[in-house]
XYZ file of N, CA, C and O in Angstrom:
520
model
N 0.838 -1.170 0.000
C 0.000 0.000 0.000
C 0.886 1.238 0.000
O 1.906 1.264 0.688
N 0.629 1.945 -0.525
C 1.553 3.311 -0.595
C 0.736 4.550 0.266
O -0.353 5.025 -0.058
N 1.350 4.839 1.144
C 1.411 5.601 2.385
C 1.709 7.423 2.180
O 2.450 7.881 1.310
N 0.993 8.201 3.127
C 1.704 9.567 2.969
C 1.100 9.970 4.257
O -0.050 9.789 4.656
N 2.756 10.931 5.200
C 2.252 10.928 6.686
C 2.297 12.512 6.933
O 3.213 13.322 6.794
N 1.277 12.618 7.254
C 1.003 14.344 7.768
C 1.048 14.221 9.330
O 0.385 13.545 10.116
N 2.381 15.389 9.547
C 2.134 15.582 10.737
C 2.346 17.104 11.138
O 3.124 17.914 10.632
N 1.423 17.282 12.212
C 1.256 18.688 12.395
C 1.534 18.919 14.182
O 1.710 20.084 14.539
N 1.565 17.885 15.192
C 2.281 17.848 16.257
C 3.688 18.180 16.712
O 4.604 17.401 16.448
N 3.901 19.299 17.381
C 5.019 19.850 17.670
C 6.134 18.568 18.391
O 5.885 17.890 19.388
N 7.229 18.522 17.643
C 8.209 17.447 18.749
C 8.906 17.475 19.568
O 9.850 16.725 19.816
N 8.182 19.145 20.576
C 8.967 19.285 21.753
C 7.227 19.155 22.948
O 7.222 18.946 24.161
N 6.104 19.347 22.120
C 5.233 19.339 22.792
C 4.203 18.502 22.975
O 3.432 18.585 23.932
N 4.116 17.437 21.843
C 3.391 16.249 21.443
C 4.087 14.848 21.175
O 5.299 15.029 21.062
N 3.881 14.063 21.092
C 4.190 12.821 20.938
C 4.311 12.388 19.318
O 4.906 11.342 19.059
N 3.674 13.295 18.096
C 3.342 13.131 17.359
C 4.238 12.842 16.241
O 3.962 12.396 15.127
N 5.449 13.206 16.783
C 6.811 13.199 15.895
C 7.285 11.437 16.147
O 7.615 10.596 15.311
N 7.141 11.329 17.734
C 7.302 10.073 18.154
C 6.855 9.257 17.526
O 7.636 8.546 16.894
N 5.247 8.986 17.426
C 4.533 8.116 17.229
C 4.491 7.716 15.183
O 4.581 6.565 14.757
N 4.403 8.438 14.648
C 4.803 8.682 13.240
C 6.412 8.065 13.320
O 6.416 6.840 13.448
N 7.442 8.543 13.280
C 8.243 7.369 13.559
C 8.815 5.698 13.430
O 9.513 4.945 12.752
N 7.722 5.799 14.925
C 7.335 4.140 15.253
C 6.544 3.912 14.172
O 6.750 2.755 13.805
N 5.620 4.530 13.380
C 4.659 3.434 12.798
C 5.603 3.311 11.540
O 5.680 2.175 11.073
N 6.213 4.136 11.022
C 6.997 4.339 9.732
C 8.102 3.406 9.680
O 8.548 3.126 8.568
N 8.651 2.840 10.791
C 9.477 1.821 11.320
C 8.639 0.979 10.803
O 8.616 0.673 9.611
N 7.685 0.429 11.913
C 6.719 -0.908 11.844
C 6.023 -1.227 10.087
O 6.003 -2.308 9.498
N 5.524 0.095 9.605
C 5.369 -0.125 8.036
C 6.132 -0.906 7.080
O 5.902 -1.704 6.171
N 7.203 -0.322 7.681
C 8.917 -0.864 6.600
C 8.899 -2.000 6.464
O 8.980 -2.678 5.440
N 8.783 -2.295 7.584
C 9.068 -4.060 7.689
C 8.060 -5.135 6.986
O 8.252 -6.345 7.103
N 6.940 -4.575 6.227
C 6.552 -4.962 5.565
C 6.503 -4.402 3.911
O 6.126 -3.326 3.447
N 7.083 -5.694 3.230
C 7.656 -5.170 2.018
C 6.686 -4.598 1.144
O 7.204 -3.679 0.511
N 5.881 -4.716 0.949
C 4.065 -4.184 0.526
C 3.629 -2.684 0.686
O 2.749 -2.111 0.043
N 4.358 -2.209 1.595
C 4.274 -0.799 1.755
C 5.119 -0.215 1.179
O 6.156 -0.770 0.814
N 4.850 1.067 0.967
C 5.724 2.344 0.585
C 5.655 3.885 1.163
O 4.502 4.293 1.307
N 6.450 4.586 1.431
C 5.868 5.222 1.756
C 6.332 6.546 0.882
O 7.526 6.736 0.647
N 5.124 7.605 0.339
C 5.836 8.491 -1.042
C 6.058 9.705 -0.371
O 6.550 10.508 -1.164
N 5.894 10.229 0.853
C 6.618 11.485 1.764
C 5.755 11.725 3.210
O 4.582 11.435 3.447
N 6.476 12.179 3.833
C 6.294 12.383 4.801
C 6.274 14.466 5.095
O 7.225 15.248 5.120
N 5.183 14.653 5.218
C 4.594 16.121 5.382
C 4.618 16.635 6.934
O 3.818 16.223 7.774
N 5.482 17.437 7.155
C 5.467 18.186 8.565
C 5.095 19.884 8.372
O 5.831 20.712 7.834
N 3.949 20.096 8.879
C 2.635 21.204 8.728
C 2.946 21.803 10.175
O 3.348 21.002 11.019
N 2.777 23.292 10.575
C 2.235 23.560 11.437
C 3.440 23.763 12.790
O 4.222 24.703 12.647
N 3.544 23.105 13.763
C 4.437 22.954 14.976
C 5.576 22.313 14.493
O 6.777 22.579 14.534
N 4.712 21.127 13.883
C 5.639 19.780 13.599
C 6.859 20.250 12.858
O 7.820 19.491 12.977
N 7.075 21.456 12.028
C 7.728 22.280 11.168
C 9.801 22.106 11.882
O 10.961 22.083 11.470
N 9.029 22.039 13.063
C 10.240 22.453 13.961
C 11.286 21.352 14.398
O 12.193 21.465 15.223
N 10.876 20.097 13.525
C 11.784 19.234 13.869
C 12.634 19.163 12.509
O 13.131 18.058 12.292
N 12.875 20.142 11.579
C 13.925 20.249 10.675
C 15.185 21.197 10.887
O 16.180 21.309 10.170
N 14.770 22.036 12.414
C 15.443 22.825 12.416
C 16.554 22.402 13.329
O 16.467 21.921 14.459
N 18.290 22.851 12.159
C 19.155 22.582 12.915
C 19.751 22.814 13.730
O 20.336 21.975 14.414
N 19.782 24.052 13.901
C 20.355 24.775 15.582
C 19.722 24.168 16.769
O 20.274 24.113 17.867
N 18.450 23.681 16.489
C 17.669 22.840 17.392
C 18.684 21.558 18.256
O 19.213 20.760 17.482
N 18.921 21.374 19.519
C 19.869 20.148 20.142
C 19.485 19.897 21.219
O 19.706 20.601 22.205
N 18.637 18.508 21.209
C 17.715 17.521 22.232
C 19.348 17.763 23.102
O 20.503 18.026 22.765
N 18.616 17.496 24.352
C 19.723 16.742 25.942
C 19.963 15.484 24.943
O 19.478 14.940 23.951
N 21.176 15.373 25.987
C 21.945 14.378 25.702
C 21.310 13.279 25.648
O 21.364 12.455 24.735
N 20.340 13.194 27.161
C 19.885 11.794 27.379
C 18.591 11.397 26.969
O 17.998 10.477 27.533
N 18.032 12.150 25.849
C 17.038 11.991 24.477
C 17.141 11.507 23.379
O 18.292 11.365 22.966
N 16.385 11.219 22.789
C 16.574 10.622 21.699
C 16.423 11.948 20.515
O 15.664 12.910 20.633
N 17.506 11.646 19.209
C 17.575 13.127 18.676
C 16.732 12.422 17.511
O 17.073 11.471 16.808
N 14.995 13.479 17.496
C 14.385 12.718 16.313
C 14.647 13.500 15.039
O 14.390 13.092 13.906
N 15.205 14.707 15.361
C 15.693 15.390 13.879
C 16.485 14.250 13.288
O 16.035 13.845 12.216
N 17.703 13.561 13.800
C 18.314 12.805 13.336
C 17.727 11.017 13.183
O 18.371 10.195 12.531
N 16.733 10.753 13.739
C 16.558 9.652 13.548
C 15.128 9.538 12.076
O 14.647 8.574 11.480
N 14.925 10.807 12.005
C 14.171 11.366 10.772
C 14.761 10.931 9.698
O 14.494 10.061 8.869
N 15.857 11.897 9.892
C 16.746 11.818 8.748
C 17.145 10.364 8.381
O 16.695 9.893 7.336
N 17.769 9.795 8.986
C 18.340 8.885 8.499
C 17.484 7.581 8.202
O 17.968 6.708 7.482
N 16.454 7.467 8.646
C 15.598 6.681 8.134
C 14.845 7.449 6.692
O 14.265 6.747 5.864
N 14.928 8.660 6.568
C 14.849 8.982 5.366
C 15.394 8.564 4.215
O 14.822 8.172 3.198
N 16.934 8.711 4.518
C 17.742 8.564 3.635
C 17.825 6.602 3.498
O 17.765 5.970 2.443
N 17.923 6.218 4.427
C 18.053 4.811 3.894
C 16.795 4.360 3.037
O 16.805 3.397 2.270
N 15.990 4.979 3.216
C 14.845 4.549 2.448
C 14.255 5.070 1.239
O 13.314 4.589 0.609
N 15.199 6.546 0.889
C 14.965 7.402 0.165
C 13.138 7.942 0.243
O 12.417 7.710 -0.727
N 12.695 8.506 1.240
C 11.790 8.941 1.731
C 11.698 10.597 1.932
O 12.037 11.181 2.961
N 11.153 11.240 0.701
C 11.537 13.150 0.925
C 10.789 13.199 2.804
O 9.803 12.621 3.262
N 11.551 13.918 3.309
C 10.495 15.162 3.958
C 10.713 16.434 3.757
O 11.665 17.176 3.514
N 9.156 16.515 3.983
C 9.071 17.910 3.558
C 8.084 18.705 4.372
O 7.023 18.279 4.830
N 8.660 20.114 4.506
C 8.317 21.224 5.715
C 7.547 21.984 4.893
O 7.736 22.306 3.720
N 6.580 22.258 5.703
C 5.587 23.662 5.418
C 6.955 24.913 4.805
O 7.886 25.282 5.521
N 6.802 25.220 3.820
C 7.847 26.393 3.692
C 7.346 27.659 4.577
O 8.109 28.221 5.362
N 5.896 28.089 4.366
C 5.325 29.203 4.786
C 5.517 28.997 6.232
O 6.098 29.912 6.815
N 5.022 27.644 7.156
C 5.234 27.297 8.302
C 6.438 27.505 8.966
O 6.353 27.796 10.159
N 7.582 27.419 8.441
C 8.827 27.368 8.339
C 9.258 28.191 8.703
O 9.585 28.399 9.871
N 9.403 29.070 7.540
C 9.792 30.505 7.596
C 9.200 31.338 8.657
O 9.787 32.288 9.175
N 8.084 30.967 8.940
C 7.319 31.800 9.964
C 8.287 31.793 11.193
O 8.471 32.666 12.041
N 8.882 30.490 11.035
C 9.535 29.878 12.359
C 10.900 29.966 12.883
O 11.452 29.435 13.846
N 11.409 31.039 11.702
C 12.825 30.437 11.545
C 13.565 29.613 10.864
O 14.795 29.673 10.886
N 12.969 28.845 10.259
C 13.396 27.597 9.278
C 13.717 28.084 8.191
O 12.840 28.808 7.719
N 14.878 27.956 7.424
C 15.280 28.508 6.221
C 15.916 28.187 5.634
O 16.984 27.868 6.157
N 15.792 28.022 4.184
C 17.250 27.322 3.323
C 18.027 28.166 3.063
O 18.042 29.322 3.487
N 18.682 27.702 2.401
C 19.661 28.932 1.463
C 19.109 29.880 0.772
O 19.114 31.080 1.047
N 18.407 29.122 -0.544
C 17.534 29.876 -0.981
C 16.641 31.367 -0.502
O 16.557 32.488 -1.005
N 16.045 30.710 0.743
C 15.351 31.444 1.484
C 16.351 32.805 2.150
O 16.195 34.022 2.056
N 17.208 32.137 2.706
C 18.193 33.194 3.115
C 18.694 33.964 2.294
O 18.477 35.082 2.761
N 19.353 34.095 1.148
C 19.316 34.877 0.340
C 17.985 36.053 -0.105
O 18.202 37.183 -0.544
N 16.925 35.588 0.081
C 16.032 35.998 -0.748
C 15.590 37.135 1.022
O 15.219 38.295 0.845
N 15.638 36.916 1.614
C 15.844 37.433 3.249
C 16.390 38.495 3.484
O 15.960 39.525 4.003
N 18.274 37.972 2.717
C 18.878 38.852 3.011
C 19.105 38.941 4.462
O 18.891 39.858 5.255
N 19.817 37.215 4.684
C 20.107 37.152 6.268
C 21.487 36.353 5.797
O 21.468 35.835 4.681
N 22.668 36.239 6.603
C 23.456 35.512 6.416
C 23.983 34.442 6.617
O 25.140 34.065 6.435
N 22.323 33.503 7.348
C 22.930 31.875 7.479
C 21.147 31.217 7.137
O 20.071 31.800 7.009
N 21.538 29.789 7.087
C 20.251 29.220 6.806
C 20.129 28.374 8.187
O 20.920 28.630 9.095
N 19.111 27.336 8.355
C 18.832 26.727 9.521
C 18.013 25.370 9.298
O 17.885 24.496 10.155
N 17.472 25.337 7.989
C 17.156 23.930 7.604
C 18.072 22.607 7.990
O 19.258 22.868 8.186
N 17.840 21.784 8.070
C 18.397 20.710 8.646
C 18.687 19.821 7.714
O 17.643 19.192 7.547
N 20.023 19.139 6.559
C 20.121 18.225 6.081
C 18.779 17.386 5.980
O 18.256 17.126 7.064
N 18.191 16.958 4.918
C 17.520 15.471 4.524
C 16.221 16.018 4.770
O 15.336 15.233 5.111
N 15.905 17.503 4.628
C 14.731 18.259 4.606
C 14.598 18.991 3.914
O 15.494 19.836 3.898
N 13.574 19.150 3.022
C 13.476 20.294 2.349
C 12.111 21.181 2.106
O 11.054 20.549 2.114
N 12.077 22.156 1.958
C 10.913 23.431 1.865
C 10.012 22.754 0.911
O 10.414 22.218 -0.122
N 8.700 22.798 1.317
C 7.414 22.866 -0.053
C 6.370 23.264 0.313
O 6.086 23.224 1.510
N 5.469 23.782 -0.666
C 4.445 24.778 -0.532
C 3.427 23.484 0.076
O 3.844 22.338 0.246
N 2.246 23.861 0.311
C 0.765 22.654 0.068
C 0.534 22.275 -0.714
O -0.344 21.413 -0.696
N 1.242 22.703 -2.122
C 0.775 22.333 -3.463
C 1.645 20.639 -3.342
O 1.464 19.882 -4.297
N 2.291 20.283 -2.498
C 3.111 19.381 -2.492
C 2.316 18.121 -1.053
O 2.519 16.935 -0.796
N 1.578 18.990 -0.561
C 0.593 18.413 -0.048
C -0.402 17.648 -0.507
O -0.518 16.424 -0.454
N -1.147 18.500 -0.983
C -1.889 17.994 -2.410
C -1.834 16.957 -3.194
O -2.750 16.155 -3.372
N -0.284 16.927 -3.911
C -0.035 16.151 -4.507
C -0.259 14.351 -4.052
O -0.858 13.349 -4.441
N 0.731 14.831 -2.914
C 0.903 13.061 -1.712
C -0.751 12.595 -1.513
O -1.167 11.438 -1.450
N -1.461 13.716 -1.443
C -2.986 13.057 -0.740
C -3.703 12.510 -2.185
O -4.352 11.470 -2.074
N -3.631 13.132 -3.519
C -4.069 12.581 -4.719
C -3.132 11.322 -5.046
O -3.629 10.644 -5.945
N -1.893 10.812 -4.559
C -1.050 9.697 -5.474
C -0.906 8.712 -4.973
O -0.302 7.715 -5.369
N -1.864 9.042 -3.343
C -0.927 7.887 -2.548
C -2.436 6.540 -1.938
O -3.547 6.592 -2.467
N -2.311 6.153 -1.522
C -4.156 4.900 -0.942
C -4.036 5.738 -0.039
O -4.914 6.569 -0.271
N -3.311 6.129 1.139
C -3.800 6.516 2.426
C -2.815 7.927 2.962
O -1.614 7.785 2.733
N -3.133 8.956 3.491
C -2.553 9.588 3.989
C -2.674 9.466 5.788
O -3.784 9.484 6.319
N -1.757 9.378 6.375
C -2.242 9.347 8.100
C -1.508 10.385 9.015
O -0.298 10.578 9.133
N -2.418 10.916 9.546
C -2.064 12.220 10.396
C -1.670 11.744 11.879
O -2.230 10.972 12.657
N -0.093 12.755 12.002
C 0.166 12.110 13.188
C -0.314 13.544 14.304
O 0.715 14.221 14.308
N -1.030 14.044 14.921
C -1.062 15.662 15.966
C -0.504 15.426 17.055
O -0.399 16.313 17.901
């Protein structure tokens, strides 16, 4: 089944980063699934950002994002508007700012809703993590 995960739960204030995660783990393991992106809307925005650094004795889900991204070749992708609101910024963005650093986080990248859109028309199921 081909999968697309919206999440809009902050991952310093909800569980929602957590729980999305775990299921995206548990999905994998069955070869039948796919999953075509993973959408962070809203709060959730804030787990791309890299200046961001969990305690030590946490688990760092910016990084455990990522890298289950990448082994799986799985985009995520941030509210840009959300983003920016937030601080979150690429290069791109920074330039266009007219600030002199960015703050996006490796194995993330900016997209409008139009990219929202897309995942909820291509995919069987979209599942929201709040």
């Amino acid at each position: 089944m081909h999968y697309a995960l919206l999440i809009t739960g902050s991952p310093y204030q909800t569980k929602a980063c957590h729980s999305a995660l775990k299921f995206l783990k548990a999905a994998l393991l069955n070869p039948e699934n796919t999953l075509d992106g993973v959408f962070f809307y809203e709060e959730a925005v804030l787990i791309g950002n890299a200046l961001s650094q969990p305690p030590r004795d946490e688990i760092d889900l910016r990084k455990e994002w990522a890298e289950l991204a990448k082994t799986h070749s799985i985009p995520l992708y941030l509210c840009i508007a959300a983003s920016v609101r937030r601080g979150i910024i690429n290069e791109t963005e920074s330039l266009r700012y007219e600030l002199s650093q960015h703050s996006l986080s490796e194995g993330f990248q900016l997209e409008g809703l139009g990219t929202l859109i897309e995942l909820m028309s291509t995919t069987s199921k979209i599942i929201q993590f709040r």
